[in-house]
Short mmCIF file of C-alpha atoms in Angstrom, two decimals:
data_model
loop_
_atom_site.label_atom_id
_atom_site.label_comp_id
_atom_site.label_asym_id
_atom_site.label_seq_id
_atom_site.Cartn_x
_atom_site.Cartn_y
_atom_site.Cartn_z
CA GLY A 92 101.84 16.36 115.19
CA LEU A 93 103.14 17.02 118.52
CA GLY A 94 101.06 14.18 120.17
CA PHE A 95 99.31 16.13 122.87
CA ALA A 96 96.93 14.20 125.09
CA SER A 97 94.46 17.24 125.44
CA ILE A 98 94.91 21.03 124.60
CA ASP A 99 93.05 23.67 126.78
CA PHE A 100 92.36 27.47 125.85
CA VAL A 101 91.93 30.02 128.39
CA PRO A 102 91.14 33.80 127.21
CA VAL A 103 93.24 36.07 129.41
CA SER A 104 94.30 39.71 129.53
CA ALA A 105 97.74 39.47 131.40
CA ARG A 106 97.91 43.31 131.26
CA ASP A 107 94.68 43.44 133.58
CA GLY A 108 94.81 39.96 134.74
CA GLU A 109 91.76 38.71 133.69
CA ASN A 110 91.26 35.08 134.00
CA VAL A 111 94.83 34.82 135.41
CA THR A 112 94.54 33.97 139.14
CA SER A 113 90.80 34.02 139.09
CA LEU A 114 87.87 34.13 136.87
CA SER A 115 86.75 37.18 135.41
CA GLY A 116 83.40 38.65 135.25
CA LEU A 117 84.29 40.14 131.55
CA THR A 118 84.07 36.38 130.29
CA PRO A 119 80.90 35.13 131.30
CA TRP A 120 80.58 32.93 128.52
CA TYR A 121 83.73 31.08 129.33
CA ARG A 122 83.20 28.07 131.56
CA GLY A 123 86.75 26.58 132.35
CA PRO A 124 89.19 27.51 135.11
CA ALA A 125 91.44 30.46 135.23
CA LEU A 126 95.06 30.37 134.19
CA LEU A 127 96.86 29.68 137.20
CA PRO A 128 94.45 27.02 138.69
CA LEU A 129 94.67 25.35 135.29
CA LEU A 130 98.33 25.07 135.35
CA GLU A 131 98.40 24.00 139.17
CA SER A 132 95.93 21.01 138.15
CA VAL A 133 98.08 19.64 135.43
CA VAL A 134 99.54 16.13 135.90
CA ILE A 135 102.76 15.43 134.36
CA VAL A 136 102.66 11.84 133.21
CA ALA A 137 106.11 10.33 133.44
CA GLU A 138 107.29 8.68 130.49
CA ALA A 139 106.66 4.69 130.91
CA GLU A 140 109.89 3.88 129.75
CA VAL A 141 113.53 5.62 130.05
CA GLU A 142 114.93 5.75 126.52
CA ALA A 143 117.76 3.44 125.70
CA GLY A 144 121.34 4.82 126.16
CA PHE A 145 121.92 8.19 127.25
CA ALA A 146 123.40 11.33 125.51
CA LEU A 147 125.38 14.26 127.44
CA PRO A 148 126.36 17.36 125.61
CA VAL A 149 129.10 18.87 127.30
CA GLN A 150 128.57 22.39 128.06
CA TRP A 151 131.42 23.14 130.27
CA VAL A 152 134.74 21.28 131.19
CA ASN A 153 135.52 22.07 134.80
CA ARG A 154 139.22 21.70 135.86
CA PRO A 155 139.80 23.42 139.04
CA ASP A 156 142.95 21.86 139.77
CA LEU A 157 145.17 18.92 138.08
CA ASP A 158 143.31 16.37 140.25
CA PHE A 159 139.59 16.97 139.12
CA ARG A 160 138.38 17.03 135.23
CA GLY A 161 134.72 16.93 135.04
CA PHE A 162 132.04 17.52 132.33
CA ALA A 163 129.23 19.22 133.07
CA GLY A 164 126.01 19.60 131.28
CA THR A 165 122.20 18.48 131.02
CA VAL A 166 121.59 14.88 130.11
CA ALA A 167 119.47 14.93 127.02
CA ARG A 168 118.33 11.60 126.86
CA GLY A 169 118.27 8.16 128.75
CA ARG A 170 119.84 7.47 131.89
CA LEU A 171 123.65 6.96 132.79
CA ARG A 172 125.16 5.17 135.73
CA VAL A 173 128.49 5.02 137.11
CA GLY A 174 130.57 2.32 135.69
CA ASP A 175 128.72 2.98 132.25
CA ALA A 176 131.03 2.31 129.05
CA VAL A 177 130.81 5.89 126.85
CA ALA A 178 132.29 7.22 123.86
CA ALA A 179 133.07 10.84 123.10
CA LEU A 180 131.75 12.20 120.33
CA PRO A 181 132.95 13.09 117.59
CA SER A 182 136.29 11.61 118.11
CA GLY A 183 134.86 8.29 119.15
CA ARG A 184 137.25 7.90 122.03
CA ARG A 185 136.17 5.54 124.61
CA SER A 186 136.21 5.32 128.64
CA THR A 187 134.01 4.55 131.66
CA ILE A 188 131.98 6.96 133.91
CA ALA A 189 134.07 7.33 137.18
CA ARG A 190 131.65 9.48 139.00
CA ILE A 191 128.17 11.65 138.69
CA LEU A 192 128.21 14.60 140.59
CA ALA A 193 124.74 16.42 140.97
CA PRO A 194 124.10 19.62 142.89
CA SER A 195 123.58 17.80 146.24
CA GLY A 196 126.83 15.71 145.56
CA ASP A 197 127.57 12.02 144.26
CA VAL A 198 124.91 10.13 142.62
CA SER A 199 125.03 6.50 141.15
CA GLN A 200 122.74 7.42 138.02
CA ALA A 201 121.03 10.51 136.56
CA SER A 202 118.61 10.73 133.98
CA ALA A 203 117.37 13.22 130.94
CA GLY A 204 116.57 16.37 132.13
CA GLN A 205 119.03 16.34 135.17
CA SER A 206 122.16 18.77 135.22
CA VAL A 207 125.31 16.84 136.25
CA THR A 208 129.10 16.99 136.05
CA VAL A 209 130.40 13.32 134.91
CA THR A 210 134.27 12.26 135.46
CA LEU A 211 135.94 9.58 133.33
CA ALA A 212 138.11 6.84 134.42
CA ASP A 213 140.75 7.53 131.51
CA GLU A 214 142.19 11.35 130.52
CA ILE A 215 140.56 11.67 126.92
CA ASP A 216 140.41 14.78 125.02
CA ILE A 217 136.80 16.34 125.56
CA SER A 218 135.80 19.77 124.98
CA ARG A 219 132.88 22.08 125.23
CA GLY A 220 130.34 21.18 122.37
CA ASP A 221 131.30 17.45 122.36
CA VAL A 222 128.91 14.68 123.57
CA ILE A 223 129.40 11.96 125.73
CA ALA A 224 127.05 9.25 125.07
CA SER A 225 126.85 5.56 125.63
CA VAL A 226 128.81 3.24 123.59
CA THR A 227 125.78 0.53 122.89
CA HIS A 228 123.28 3.41 121.68
CA ALA A 229 125.74 6.32 120.60
CA PRO A 230 123.83 9.06 118.26
CA VAL A 231 124.72 8.40 114.72
CA VAL A 232 127.62 11.04 113.61
CA LYS A 233 126.39 12.28 110.07
CA GLN A 234 127.55 15.10 107.77
CA GLU A 235 124.03 15.70 106.65
CA LEU A 236 120.67 16.02 108.04
CA GLN A 237 117.04 17.22 107.49
CA ALA A 238 115.39 19.67 109.66
CA ARG A 239 112.13 21.49 109.83
CA LEU A 240 113.29 25.38 109.88
CA LEU A 241 111.44 28.60 110.66
CA TRP A 242 112.98 31.20 108.59
CA THR A 243 113.57 34.45 110.25
CA GLY A 244 115.86 36.19 108.14
CA GLU A 245 114.97 39.51 106.03
CA ALA A 246 116.48 38.09 103.00
CA ALA A 247 114.65 34.76 101.52
CA LEU A 248 116.41 31.36 102.59
CA ARG A 249 117.66 29.67 99.37
CA GLU A 250 119.28 26.63 98.40
CA GLY A 251 122.82 26.91 98.49
CA GLY A 252 122.89 29.45 101.39
CA GLU A 253 125.76 29.08 103.61
CA PHE A 254 125.34 29.38 107.61
CA ILE A 255 126.71 28.80 111.02
CA LEU A 256 124.65 25.73 112.49
CA LYS A 257 124.51 26.02 116.66
CA LEU A 258 124.78 22.37 117.90
CA ALA A 259 124.28 22.26 121.62
CA THR A 260 127.24 24.14 122.70
CA ALA A 261 129.19 23.80 119.36
CA SER A 262 128.90 25.37 116.00
CA ALA A 263 129.54 23.95 112.55
CA ASN A 264 129.70 25.30 108.93
CA ALA A 265 126.28 24.43 107.08
CA GLN A 266 124.73 24.68 103.63
CA ILE A 267 121.22 24.37 102.62
CA VAL A 268 121.61 21.30 100.20
CA ARG A 269 117.85 21.20 99.38
CA LEU A 270 114.76 22.90 100.30
CA HIS A 271 112.03 20.39 100.19
CA HIS A 272 108.83 21.84 100.39
CA SER A 273 107.18 25.09 102.54
CA VAL A 274 104.55 24.67 105.03
CA ASP A 275 101.42 26.56 105.04
CA ILE A 276 100.82 27.84 108.37
CA GLU A 277 97.07 27.95 108.11
CA SER A 278 96.18 24.56 106.46
CA TYR A 279 99.68 22.59 107.23
CA ALA A 280 99.73 21.82 103.48
CA GLU A 281 103.20 21.18 101.85
CA ALA A 282 103.76 22.94 99.17
CA PRO A 283 107.25 22.92 96.64
CA ALA A 284 109.20 25.78 97.33
CA GLN A 285 112.51 27.16 96.07
CA SER A 286 112.87 29.99 98.96
CA LEU A 287 111.37 30.72 102.14
CA ALA A 288 110.14 34.23 103.09
CA MET A 289 110.56 35.76 106.50
CA ASN A 290 108.44 33.65 108.84
CA GLY A 291 108.24 30.70 106.54
CA ILE A 292 108.53 27.06 107.72
CA GLY A 293 109.53 24.56 105.67
CA LEU A 294 111.91 21.08 105.29
CA ALA A 295 115.40 21.41 104.27
CA THR A 296 118.53 19.41 103.96
CA LEU A 297 121.61 20.54 105.68
#
């Protein structure tokens, strides 16, 4: 379900260094490469198209003096350019990108995965945890979402449970509205469930 093009298995012992940098004599049955040579040979295929719009969760508001106010974070999706119309979420207030600063200095654009600082043409209230997004392809602001959860608490997860949900650099109060099903980690089969025990996986509405 994760869409991998291929999967390679390498038997290793990190403690003893077996099959880590070179092939081990202790696994004559293994015919593949050692771990590091395999990793060095992996070809990263770039996405054919950049996702429409962009989203930049604000990790830090940089204001060293009264003349500069930048919003720093890692671009989560798409590509942003100087002059793009943006909306600050969840407030919905709008502006345009005045500058994009990368570690090397001003740039005209940035793509998903890049860490940048953005300044806007207008003074609008944006805080750590807000999201700066393109006006035309802004994320939908919702009060409810479905998520596949891996439960690590000692007490079982049950419907009605209340939690603090971490959203990028922000947090929000959340409640388990419905537990749809659990997932068997051996067969991946879905089964109705009223609770999730420790290390259980399931689909829930929050």
